[in-house]
mmCIF file with all atom_site columns, C-alpha atoms in Angstrom:
data_model
loop_
_atom_site.group_PDB
_atom_site.id
_atom_site.type_symbol
_atom_site.label_atom_id
_atom_site.label_alt_id
_atom_site.label_comp_id
_atom_site.label_asym_id
_atom_site.label_entity_id
_atom_site.label_seq_id
_atom_site.pdbx_PDB_ins_code
_atom_site.Cartn_x
_atom_site.Cartn_y
_atom_site.Cartn_z
_atom_site.occupancy
_atom_site.B_iso_or_equiv
_atom_site.pdbx_formal_charge
_atom_site.auth_seq_id
_atom_site.auth_comp_id
_atom_site.auth_asym_id
_atom_site.auth_atom_id
_atom_site.pdbx_PDB_model_num
ATOM 1   C CA . UNK A 1 1   ? 19.097 18.275  15.831 1.00 49.00 ? 15  UNK A CA 1
ATOM 2   C CA . UNK A 1 2   ? 19.905 19.711  19.208 1.00 56.00 ? 16  UNK A CA 1
ATOM 3   C CA . UNK A 1 3   ? 22.992 21.574  20.646 1.00 53.00 ? 17  UNK A CA 1
ATOM 4   C CA . UNK A 1 4   ? 24.440 18.046  20.950 1.00 62.00 ? 18  UNK A CA 1
ATOM 5   C CA . UNK A 1 5   ? 28.355 20.027  21.944 1.00 60.00 ? 19  UNK A CA 1
ATOM 6   C CA . UNK A 1 6   ? 26.302 23.398  23.010 1.00 63.00 ? 20  UNK A CA 1
ATOM 7   C CA . UNK A 1 7   ? 29.327 25.405  21.856 1.00 67.00 ? 21  UNK A CA 1
ATOM 8   C CA . UNK A 1 8   ? 30.746 27.483  25.034 1.00 70.00 ? 22  UNK A CA 1
ATOM 9   C CA . UNK A 1 9   ? 29.078 25.803  26.982 1.00 71.00 ? 23  UNK A CA 1
ATOM 10  C CA . UNK A 1 10  ? 31.378 25.643  30.727 1.00 77.00 ? 24  UNK A CA 1
ATOM 11  C CA . UNK A 1 11  ? 30.288 22.422  31.682 1.00 84.00 ? 25  UNK A CA 1
ATOM 12  C CA . UNK A 1 12  ? 27.548 19.468  30.884 1.00 85.00 ? 26  UNK A CA 1
ATOM 13  C CA . UNK A 1 13  ? 25.241 21.018  33.195 1.00 90.00 ? 27  UNK A CA 1
ATOM 14  C CA . UNK A 1 14  ? 25.004 24.279  31.439 1.00 89.00 ? 28  UNK A CA 1
ATOM 15  C CA . UNK A 1 15  ? 25.403 21.973  27.889 1.00 88.00 ? 29  UNK A CA 1
ATOM 16  C CA . UNK A 1 16  ? 22.436 20.369  29.713 1.00 90.00 ? 30  UNK A CA 1
ATOM 17  C CA . UNK A 1 17  ? 20.145 23.691  30.481 1.00 91.00 ? 31  UNK A CA 1
ATOM 18  C CA . UNK A 1 18  ? 21.760 24.570  26.868 1.00 88.00 ? 32  UNK A CA 1
ATOM 19  C CA . UNK A 1 19  ? 19.295 20.839  25.593 1.00 88.00 ? 33  UNK A CA 1
ATOM 20  C CA . UNK A 1 20  ? 16.301 22.103  27.900 1.00 93.00 ? 34  UNK A CA 1
ATOM 21  C CA . UNK A 1 21  ? 15.485 26.043  26.473 1.00 92.00 ? 35  UNK A CA 1
ATOM 22  C CA . UNK A 1 22  ? 16.335 24.449  22.699 1.00 90.00 ? 36  UNK A CA 1
ATOM 23  C CA . UNK A 1 23  ? 13.628 21.772  23.139 1.00 92.00 ? 37  UNK A CA 1
ATOM 24  C CA . UNK A 1 24  ? 11.580 24.252  25.291 1.00 93.00 ? 38  UNK A CA 1
ATOM 25  C CA . UNK A 1 25  ? 11.415 26.668  22.170 1.00 91.00 ? 39  UNK A CA 1
ATOM 26  C CA . UNK A 1 26  ? 11.078 23.750  19.854 1.00 92.00 ? 40  UNK A CA 1
ATOM 27  C CA . UNK A 1 27  ? 8.117  21.929  21.191 1.00 92.00 ? 41  UNK A CA 1
ATOM 28  C CA . UNK A 1 28  ? 5.800  25.166  21.618 1.00 89.00 ? 42  UNK A CA 1
ATOM 29  C CA . UNK A 1 29  ? 6.571  25.645  17.973 1.00 92.00 ? 43  UNK A CA 1
ATOM 30  C CA . UNK A 1 30  ? 6.211  22.001  17.165 1.00 94.00 ? 44  UNK A CA 1
ATOM 31  C CA . UNK A 1 31  ? 3.122  21.745  19.348 1.00 92.00 ? 45  UNK A CA 1
ATOM 32  C CA . UNK A 1 32  ? 1.346  24.070  17.578 1.00 93.00 ? 46  UNK A CA 1
ATOM 33  C CA . UNK A 1 33  ? 1.525  22.250  14.306 1.00 95.00 ? 47  UNK A CA 1
ATOM 34  C CA . UNK A 1 34  ? 0.540  19.128  15.789 1.00 94.00 ? 48  UNK A CA 1
ATOM 35  C CA . UNK A 1 35  ? 3.601  17.488  15.350 1.00 94.00 ? 49  UNK A CA 1
ATOM 36  C CA . UNK A 1 36  ? 5.660  15.689  19.260 1.00 91.00 ? 50  UNK A CA 1
ATOM 37  C CA . UNK A 1 37  ? 9.384  16.919  19.590 1.00 92.00 ? 51  UNK A CA 1
ATOM 38  C CA . UNK A 1 38  ? 11.860 13.200  20.878 1.00 91.00 ? 52  UNK A CA 1
ATOM 39  C CA . UNK A 1 39  ? 15.115 13.107  21.500 1.00 92.00 ? 53  UNK A CA 1
ATOM 40  C CA . UNK A 1 40  ? 17.537 10.208  22.483 1.00 91.00 ? 54  UNK A CA 1
ATOM 41  C CA . UNK A 1 41  ? 20.233 10.116  24.111 1.00 91.00 ? 55  UNK A CA 1
ATOM 42  C CA . UNK A 1 42  ? 23.868 9.889   23.003 1.00 87.00 ? 56  UNK A CA 1
ATOM 43  C CA . UNK A 1 43  ? 27.037 8.380   24.028 1.00 83.00 ? 57  UNK A CA 1
ATOM 44  C CA . UNK A 1 44  ? 29.317 11.202  22.357 1.00 79.00 ? 58  UNK A CA 1
ATOM 45  C CA . UNK A 1 45  ? 31.350 12.734  24.537 1.00 75.00 ? 59  UNK A CA 1
ATOM 46  C CA . UNK A 1 46  ? 29.825 16.147  23.676 1.00 77.00 ? 60  UNK A CA 1
ATOM 47  C CA . UNK A 1 47  ? 26.721 15.530  24.296 1.00 84.00 ? 61  UNK A CA 1
ATOM 48  C CA . UNK A 1 48  ? 25.109 15.807  28.035 1.00 88.00 ? 62  UNK A CA 1
ATOM 49  C CA . UNK A 1 49  ? 22.400 13.810  27.203 1.00 90.00 ? 63  UNK A CA 1
ATOM 50  C CA . UNK A 1 50  ? 23.591 10.134  28.522 1.00 89.00 ? 64  UNK A CA 1
ATOM 51  C CA . UNK A 1 51  ? 22.185 8.915   32.022 1.00 92.00 ? 65  UNK A CA 1
ATOM 52  C CA . UNK A 1 52  ? 18.383 7.941   32.472 1.00 95.00 ? 66  UNK A CA 1
ATOM 53  C CA . UNK A 1 53  ? 18.960 10.351  34.961 1.00 96.00 ? 67  UNK A CA 1
ATOM 54  C CA . UNK A 1 54  ? 19.404 13.289  32.062 1.00 95.00 ? 68  UNK A CA 1
ATOM 55  C CA . UNK A 1 55  ? 17.450 12.350  29.672 1.00 96.00 ? 69  UNK A CA 1
ATOM 56  C CA . UNK A 1 56  ? 13.679 12.367  32.735 1.00 97.00 ? 70  UNK A CA 1
ATOM 57  C CA . UNK A 1 57  ? 15.388 16.095  33.493 1.00 96.00 ? 71  UNK A CA 1
ATOM 58  C CA . UNK A 1 58  ? 14.440 17.302  29.311 1.00 95.00 ? 72  UNK A CA 1
ATOM 59  C CA . UNK A 1 59  ? 11.812 15.021  30.657 1.00 97.00 ? 73  UNK A CA 1
ATOM 60  C CA . UNK A 1 60  ? 10.522 16.723  32.572 1.00 97.00 ? 74  UNK A CA 1
ATOM 61  C CA . UNK A 1 61  ? 11.546 20.203  32.004 1.00 97.00 ? 75  UNK A CA 1
ATOM 62  C CA . UNK A 1 62  ? 9.367  20.596  28.367 1.00 96.00 ? 76  UNK A CA 1
ATOM 63  C CA . UNK A 1 63  ? 6.320  19.172  27.937 1.00 92.00 ? 77  UNK A CA 1
ATOM 64  C CA . UNK A 1 64  ? 5.353  17.804  25.490 1.00 92.00 ? 78  UNK A CA 1
ATOM 65  C CA . UNK A 1 65  ? 8.189  16.665  24.861 1.00 94.00 ? 79  UNK A CA 1
ATOM 66  C CA . UNK A 1 66  ? 8.912  12.246  24.194 1.00 93.00 ? 80  UNK A CA 1
ATOM 67  C CA . UNK A 1 67  ? 11.605 9.756   23.734 1.00 93.00 ? 81  UNK A CA 1
ATOM 68  C CA . UNK A 1 68  ? 13.831 7.431   20.916 1.00 91.00 ? 82  UNK A CA 1
ATOM 69  C CA . UNK A 1 69  ? 14.197 4.810   23.623 1.00 92.00 ? 83  UNK A CA 1
ATOM 70  C CA . UNK A 1 70  ? 17.799 3.653   22.020 1.00 91.00 ? 84  UNK A CA 1
ATOM 71  C CA . UNK A 1 71  ? 19.029 0.964   23.702 1.00 90.00 ? 85  UNK A CA 1
ATOM 72  C CA . UNK A 1 72  ? 22.063 0.411   22.008 1.00 90.00 ? 86  UNK A CA 1
ATOM 73  C CA . UNK A 1 73  ? 23.182 4.128   23.889 1.00 90.00 ? 87  UNK A CA 1
ATOM 74  C CA . UNK A 1 74  ? 21.702 3.588   26.831 1.00 91.00 ? 88  UNK A CA 1
ATOM 75  C CA . UNK A 1 75  ? 23.622 0.292   27.788 1.00 90.00 ? 89  UNK A CA 1
ATOM 76  C CA . UNK A 1 76  ? 26.619 2.171   26.937 1.00 88.00 ? 90  UNK A CA 1
ATOM 77  C CA . UNK A 1 77  ? 25.709 4.787   30.235 1.00 87.00 ? 91  UNK A CA 1
ATOM 78  C CA . UNK A 1 78  ? 23.566 2.417   32.464 1.00 90.00 ? 92  UNK A CA 1
ATOM 79  C CA . UNK A 1 79  ? 21.730 -0.972  32.456 1.00 91.00 ? 93  UNK A CA 1
ATOM 80  C CA . UNK A 1 80  ? 18.810 -0.597  29.213 1.00 91.00 ? 94  UNK A CA 1
ATOM 81  C CA . UNK A 1 81  ? 16.559 -2.691  31.092 1.00 92.00 ? 95  UNK A CA 1
ATOM 82  C CA . UNK A 1 82  ? 16.663 -0.995  34.273 1.00 93.00 ? 96  UNK A CA 1
ATOM 83  C CA . UNK A 1 83  ? 16.450 2.590   32.371 1.00 95.00 ? 97  UNK A CA 1
ATOM 84  C CA . UNK A 1 84  ? 13.722 1.821   30.121 1.00 94.00 ? 98  UNK A CA 1
ATOM 85  C CA . UNK A 1 85  ? 11.402 1.060   33.152 1.00 93.00 ? 99  UNK A CA 1
ATOM 86  C CA . UNK A 1 86  ? 12.089 4.061   34.846 1.00 95.00 ? 100 UNK A CA 1
ATOM 87  C CA . UNK A 1 87  ? 11.726 6.525   31.078 1.00 95.00 ? 101 UNK A CA 1
ATOM 88  C CA . UNK A 1 88  ? 8.760  3.626   29.465 1.00 93.00 ? 102 UNK A CA 1
ATOM 89  C CA . UNK A 1 89  ? 5.785  6.550   30.037 1.00 92.00 ? 103 UNK A CA 1
ATOM 90  C CA . UNK A 1 90  ? 7.685  9.179   27.693 1.00 94.00 ? 104 UNK A CA 1
ATOM 91  C CA . UNK A 1 91  ? 9.248  6.418   25.165 1.00 92.00 ? 105 UNK A CA 1
ATOM 92  C CA . UNK A 1 92  ? 7.312  6.560   21.846 1.00 88.00 ? 106 UNK A CA 1
ATOM 93  C CA . UNK A 1 93  ? 9.532  4.581   19.921 1.00 86.00 ? 107 UNK A CA 1
ATOM 94  C CA . UNK A 1 94  ? 12.732 2.619   19.954 1.00 86.00 ? 108 UNK A CA 1
ATOM 95  C CA . UNK A 1 95  ? 16.030 2.503   18.143 1.00 86.00 ? 109 UNK A CA 1
ATOM 96  C CA . UNK A 1 96  ? 17.432 -0.636  17.841 1.00 87.00 ? 110 UNK A CA 1
ATOM 97  C CA . UNK A 1 97  ? 21.504 -1.264  17.714 1.00 89.00 ? 111 UNK A CA 1
ATOM 98  C CA . UNK A 1 98  ? 23.853 -3.950  18.601 1.00 90.00 ? 112 UNK A CA 1
ATOM 99  C CA . UNK A 1 99  ? 27.822 -3.372  19.893 1.00 89.00 ? 113 UNK A CA 1
ATOM 100 C CA . UNK A 1 100 ? 30.083 -6.358  20.999 1.00 89.00 ? 114 UNK A CA 1
ATOM 101 C CA . UNK A 1 101 ? 31.289 -4.270  24.093 1.00 87.00 ? 115 UNK A CA 1
ATOM 102 C CA . UNK A 1 102 ? 34.852 -4.809  25.530 1.00 86.00 ? 116 UNK A CA 1
ATOM 103 C CA . UNK A 1 103 ? 36.147 -4.180  29.396 1.00 84.00 ? 117 UNK A CA 1
ATOM 104 C CA . UNK A 1 104 ? 39.641 -2.577  27.664 1.00 87.00 ? 118 UNK A CA 1
ATOM 105 C CA . UNK A 1 105 ? 40.215 -0.487  25.540 1.00 86.00 ? 119 UNK A CA 1
ATOM 106 C CA . UNK A 1 106 ? 40.406 -2.184  21.421 1.00 84.00 ? 120 UNK A CA 1
ATOM 107 C CA . UNK A 1 107 ? 41.775 -1.756  18.191 1.00 83.00 ? 121 UNK A CA 1
ATOM 108 C CA . UNK A 1 108 ? 38.510 -0.758  16.606 1.00 80.00 ? 122 UNK A CA 1
ATOM 109 C CA . UNK A 1 109 ? 36.307 0.071   19.079 1.00 83.00 ? 123 UNK A CA 1
ATOM 110 C CA . UNK A 1 110 ? 34.957 3.135   20.340 1.00 83.00 ? 124 UNK A CA 1
ATOM 111 C CA . UNK A 1 111 ? 35.829 4.069   24.434 1.00 76.00 ? 125 UNK A CA 1
ATOM 112 C CA . UNK A 1 112 ? 33.071 6.591   25.714 1.00 78.00 ? 126 UNK A CA 1
ATOM 113 C CA . UNK A 1 113 ? 32.042 6.520   30.167 1.00 75.00 ? 127 UNK A CA 1
ATOM 114 C CA . UNK A 1 114 ? 34.299 4.342   30.535 1.00 79.00 ? 128 UNK A CA 1
ATOM 115 C CA . UNK A 1 115 ? 32.668 1.701   28.198 1.00 83.00 ? 129 UNK A CA 1
ATOM 116 C CA . UNK A 1 116 ? 34.569 -0.078  25.060 1.00 87.00 ? 130 UNK A CA 1
ATOM 117 C CA . UNK A 1 117 ? 32.351 -0.968  22.439 1.00 87.00 ? 131 UNK A CA 1
ATOM 118 C CA . UNK A 1 118 ? 31.966 -1.716  18.291 1.00 87.00 ? 132 UNK A CA 1
ATOM 119 C CA . UNK A 1 119 ? 28.737 -1.464  16.065 1.00 88.00 ? 133 UNK A CA 1
ATOM 120 C CA . UNK A 1 120 ? 27.930 -4.965  15.136 1.00 89.00 ? 134 UNK A CA 1
ATOM 121 C CA . UNK A 1 121 ? 24.707 -5.718  12.721 1.00 89.00 ? 135 UNK A CA 1
ATOM 122 C CA . UNK A 1 122 ? 21.687 -6.669  15.442 1.00 88.00 ? 136 UNK A CA 1
ATOM 123 C CA . UNK A 1 123 ? 22.240 -10.010 16.595 1.00 87.00 ? 137 UNK A CA 1
ATOM 124 C CA . UNK A 1 124 ? 25.561 -10.897 16.408 1.00 88.00 ? 138 UNK A CA 1
ATOM 125 C CA . UNK A 1 125 ? 26.838 -8.265  19.553 1.00 90.00 ? 139 UNK A CA 1
ATOM 126 C CA . UNK A 1 126 ? 26.734 -8.791  22.976 1.00 90.00 ? 140 UNK A CA 1
ATOM 127 C CA . UNK A 1 127 ? 23.577 -6.608  23.807 1.00 91.00 ? 141 UNK A CA 1
ATOM 128 C CA . UNK A 1 128 ? 20.935 -8.996  25.089 1.00 90.00 ? 142 UNK A CA 1
ATOM 129 C CA . UNK A 1 129 ? 17.639 -7.312  21.922 1.00 88.00 ? 143 UNK A CA 1
ATOM 130 C CA . UNK A 1 130 ? 15.146 -9.978  22.244 1.00 87.00 ? 144 UNK A CA 1
ATOM 131 C CA . UNK A 1 131 ? 15.413 -9.775  26.603 1.00 87.00 ? 145 UNK A CA 1
ATOM 132 C CA . UNK A 1 132 ? 14.703 -5.338  25.696 1.00 86.00 ? 146 UNK A CA 1
ATOM 133 C CA . UNK A 1 133 ? 11.848 -6.395  23.152 1.00 84.00 ? 147 UNK A CA 1
ATOM 134 C CA . UNK A 1 134 ? 10.290 -8.930  25.029 1.00 85.00 ? 148 UNK A CA 1
ATOM 135 C CA . UNK A 1 135 ? 9.800  -6.392  28.284 1.00 85.00 ? 149 UNK A CA 1
ATOM 136 C CA . UNK A 1 136 ? 9.386  -3.253  26.634 1.00 82.00 ? 150 UNK A CA 1
ATOM 137 C CA . UNK A 1 137 ? 6.916  -4.944  24.181 1.00 81.00 ? 151 UNK A CA 1
ATOM 138 C CA . UNK A 1 138 ? 5.334  -6.494  27.740 1.00 83.00 ? 152 UNK A CA 1
ATOM 139 C CA . UNK A 1 139 ? 4.892  -2.889  28.960 1.00 82.00 ? 153 UNK A CA 1
ATOM 140 C CA . UNK A 1 140 ? 4.017  -1.260  25.949 1.00 78.00 ? 154 UNK A CA 1
ATOM 141 C CA . UNK A 1 141 ? 1.085  -3.743  25.292 1.00 78.00 ? 155 UNK A CA 1
ATOM 142 C CA . UNK A 1 142 ? -2.088 -1.746  26.306 1.00 80.00 ? 156 UNK A CA 1
ATOM 143 C CA . UNK A 1 143 ? -0.691 1.641   23.713 1.00 76.00 ? 157 UNK A CA 1
ATOM 144 C CA . UNK A 1 144 ? -1.063 -0.590  20.728 1.00 68.00 ? 158 UNK A CA 1
ATOM 145 C CA . UNK A 1 145 ? 1.911  -0.891  17.812 1.00 62.00 ? 159 UNK A CA 1
ATOM 146 C CA . UNK A 1 146 ? 5.303  -0.193  19.064 1.00 67.00 ? 160 UNK A CA 1
ATOM 147 C CA . UNK A 1 147 ? 7.418  2.181   16.622 1.00 73.00 ? 161 UNK A CA 1
ATOM 148 C CA . UNK A 1 148 ? 10.897 0.578   16.313 1.00 74.00 ? 162 UNK A CA 1
ATOM 149 C CA . UNK A 1 149 ? 14.246 1.467   13.882 1.00 79.00 ? 163 UNK A CA 1
ATOM 150 C CA . UNK A 1 150 ? 16.117 -0.870  13.573 1.00 77.00 ? 164 UNK A CA 1
ATOM 151 C CA . UNK A 1 151 ? 20.097 -0.341  12.303 1.00 79.00 ? 165 UNK A CA 1
ATOM 152 C CA . UNK A 1 152 ? 19.951 -3.180  9.620  1.00 74.00 ? 166 UNK A CA 1
ATOM 153 C CA . UNK A 1 153 ? 23.386 -2.063  8.312  1.00 76.00 ? 167 UNK A CA 1
ATOM 154 C CA . UNK A 1 154 ? 25.873 -4.125  9.181  1.00 81.00 ? 168 UNK A CA 1
ATOM 155 C CA . UNK A 1 155 ? 28.897 -2.193  9.843  1.00 83.00 ? 169 UNK A CA 1
ATOM 156 C CA . UNK A 1 156 ? 31.599 -4.175  8.864  1.00 82.00 ? 170 UNK A CA 1
ATOM 157 C CA . UNK A 1 157 ? 30.613 -4.509  5.089  1.00 84.00 ? 171 UNK A CA 1
ATOM 158 C CA . UNK A 1 158 ? 30.630 -8.206  4.146  1.00 89.00 ? 172 UNK A CA 1
ATOM 159 C CA . UNK A 1 159 ? 27.469 -8.321  4.479  1.00 89.00 ? 173 UNK A CA 1
ATOM 160 C CA . UNK A 1 160 ? 24.886 -6.440  1.447  1.00 89.00 ? 174 UNK A CA 1
ATOM 161 C CA . UNK A 1 161 ? 22.805 -4.255  2.608  1.00 86.00 ? 175 UNK A CA 1
ATOM 162 C CA . UNK A 1 162 ? 19.221 -6.292  1.226  1.00 88.00 ? 176 UNK A CA 1
ATOM 163 C CA . UNK A 1 163 ? 21.089 -9.543  3.010  1.00 90.00 ? 177 UNK A CA 1
ATOM 164 C CA . UNK A 1 164 ? 21.704 -7.231  6.527  1.00 87.00 ? 178 UNK A CA 1
ATOM 165 C CA . UNK A 1 165 ? 17.864 -6.462  6.306  1.00 85.00 ? 179 UNK A CA 1
ATOM 166 C CA . UNK A 1 166 ? 16.922 -9.426  6.009  1.00 88.00 ? 180 UNK A CA 1
ATOM 167 C CA . UNK A 1 167 ? 18.606 -11.465 8.861  1.00 88.00 ? 181 UNK A CA 1
ATOM 168 C CA . UNK A 1 168 ? 17.285 -8.009  10.927 1.00 86.00 ? 182 UNK A CA 1
ATOM 169 C CA . UNK A 1 169 ? 14.050 -9.040  9.477  1.00 84.00 ? 183 UNK A CA 1
ATOM 170 C CA . UNK A 1 170 ? 14.018 -12.144 9.851  1.00 87.00 ? 184 UNK A CA 1
ATOM 171 C CA . UNK A 1 171 ? 15.359 -12.278 14.132 1.00 84.00 ? 185 UNK A CA 1
ATOM 172 C CA . UNK A 1 172 ? 13.611 -9.798  14.871 1.00 80.00 ? 186 UNK A CA 1
ATOM 173 C CA . UNK A 1 173 ? 10.348 -12.128 13.976 1.00 80.00 ? 187 UNK A CA 1
ATOM 174 C CA . UNK A 1 174 ? 11.752 -14.690 15.773 1.00 81.00 ? 188 UNK A CA 1
ATOM 175 C CA . UNK A 1 175 ? 11.850 -12.894 19.099 1.00 76.00 ? 189 UNK A CA 1
#
């Protein structure tokens, strides 16, 4: 795991430098073992890799590292479709999730970087999952299979896990 908090870092630049140092060490060891190291952006306040520009800095600084594109995390930072267009040559996996977004703070919502969101079952939130899937699939069609890891739980707990998985799977196939 990357050093999200970068304990003792004076600010974002120092924390980002620590991420790059961490991944540079890990990528070298991983390459010797035939493993590809990946990372994703995060809206966590302590994470220095939040914006597409942050991800590009890590990717440019560490040869061989690749990206898990988390369209939900990216939607908190930037337009996920525009961000994917900038990062697509380095993306090898997708992490899909959905949020309900609010322009104002609300009870039950997490606020990060001026945005307010609440996790939701994929397909039930505010994010354009189908649109992101269509654009990413078209952009990566020449690579063969597209690997996606959807979050299939119902954050409210109202839908039992097996039913939530069925619903998300059905929606993903239809999209």
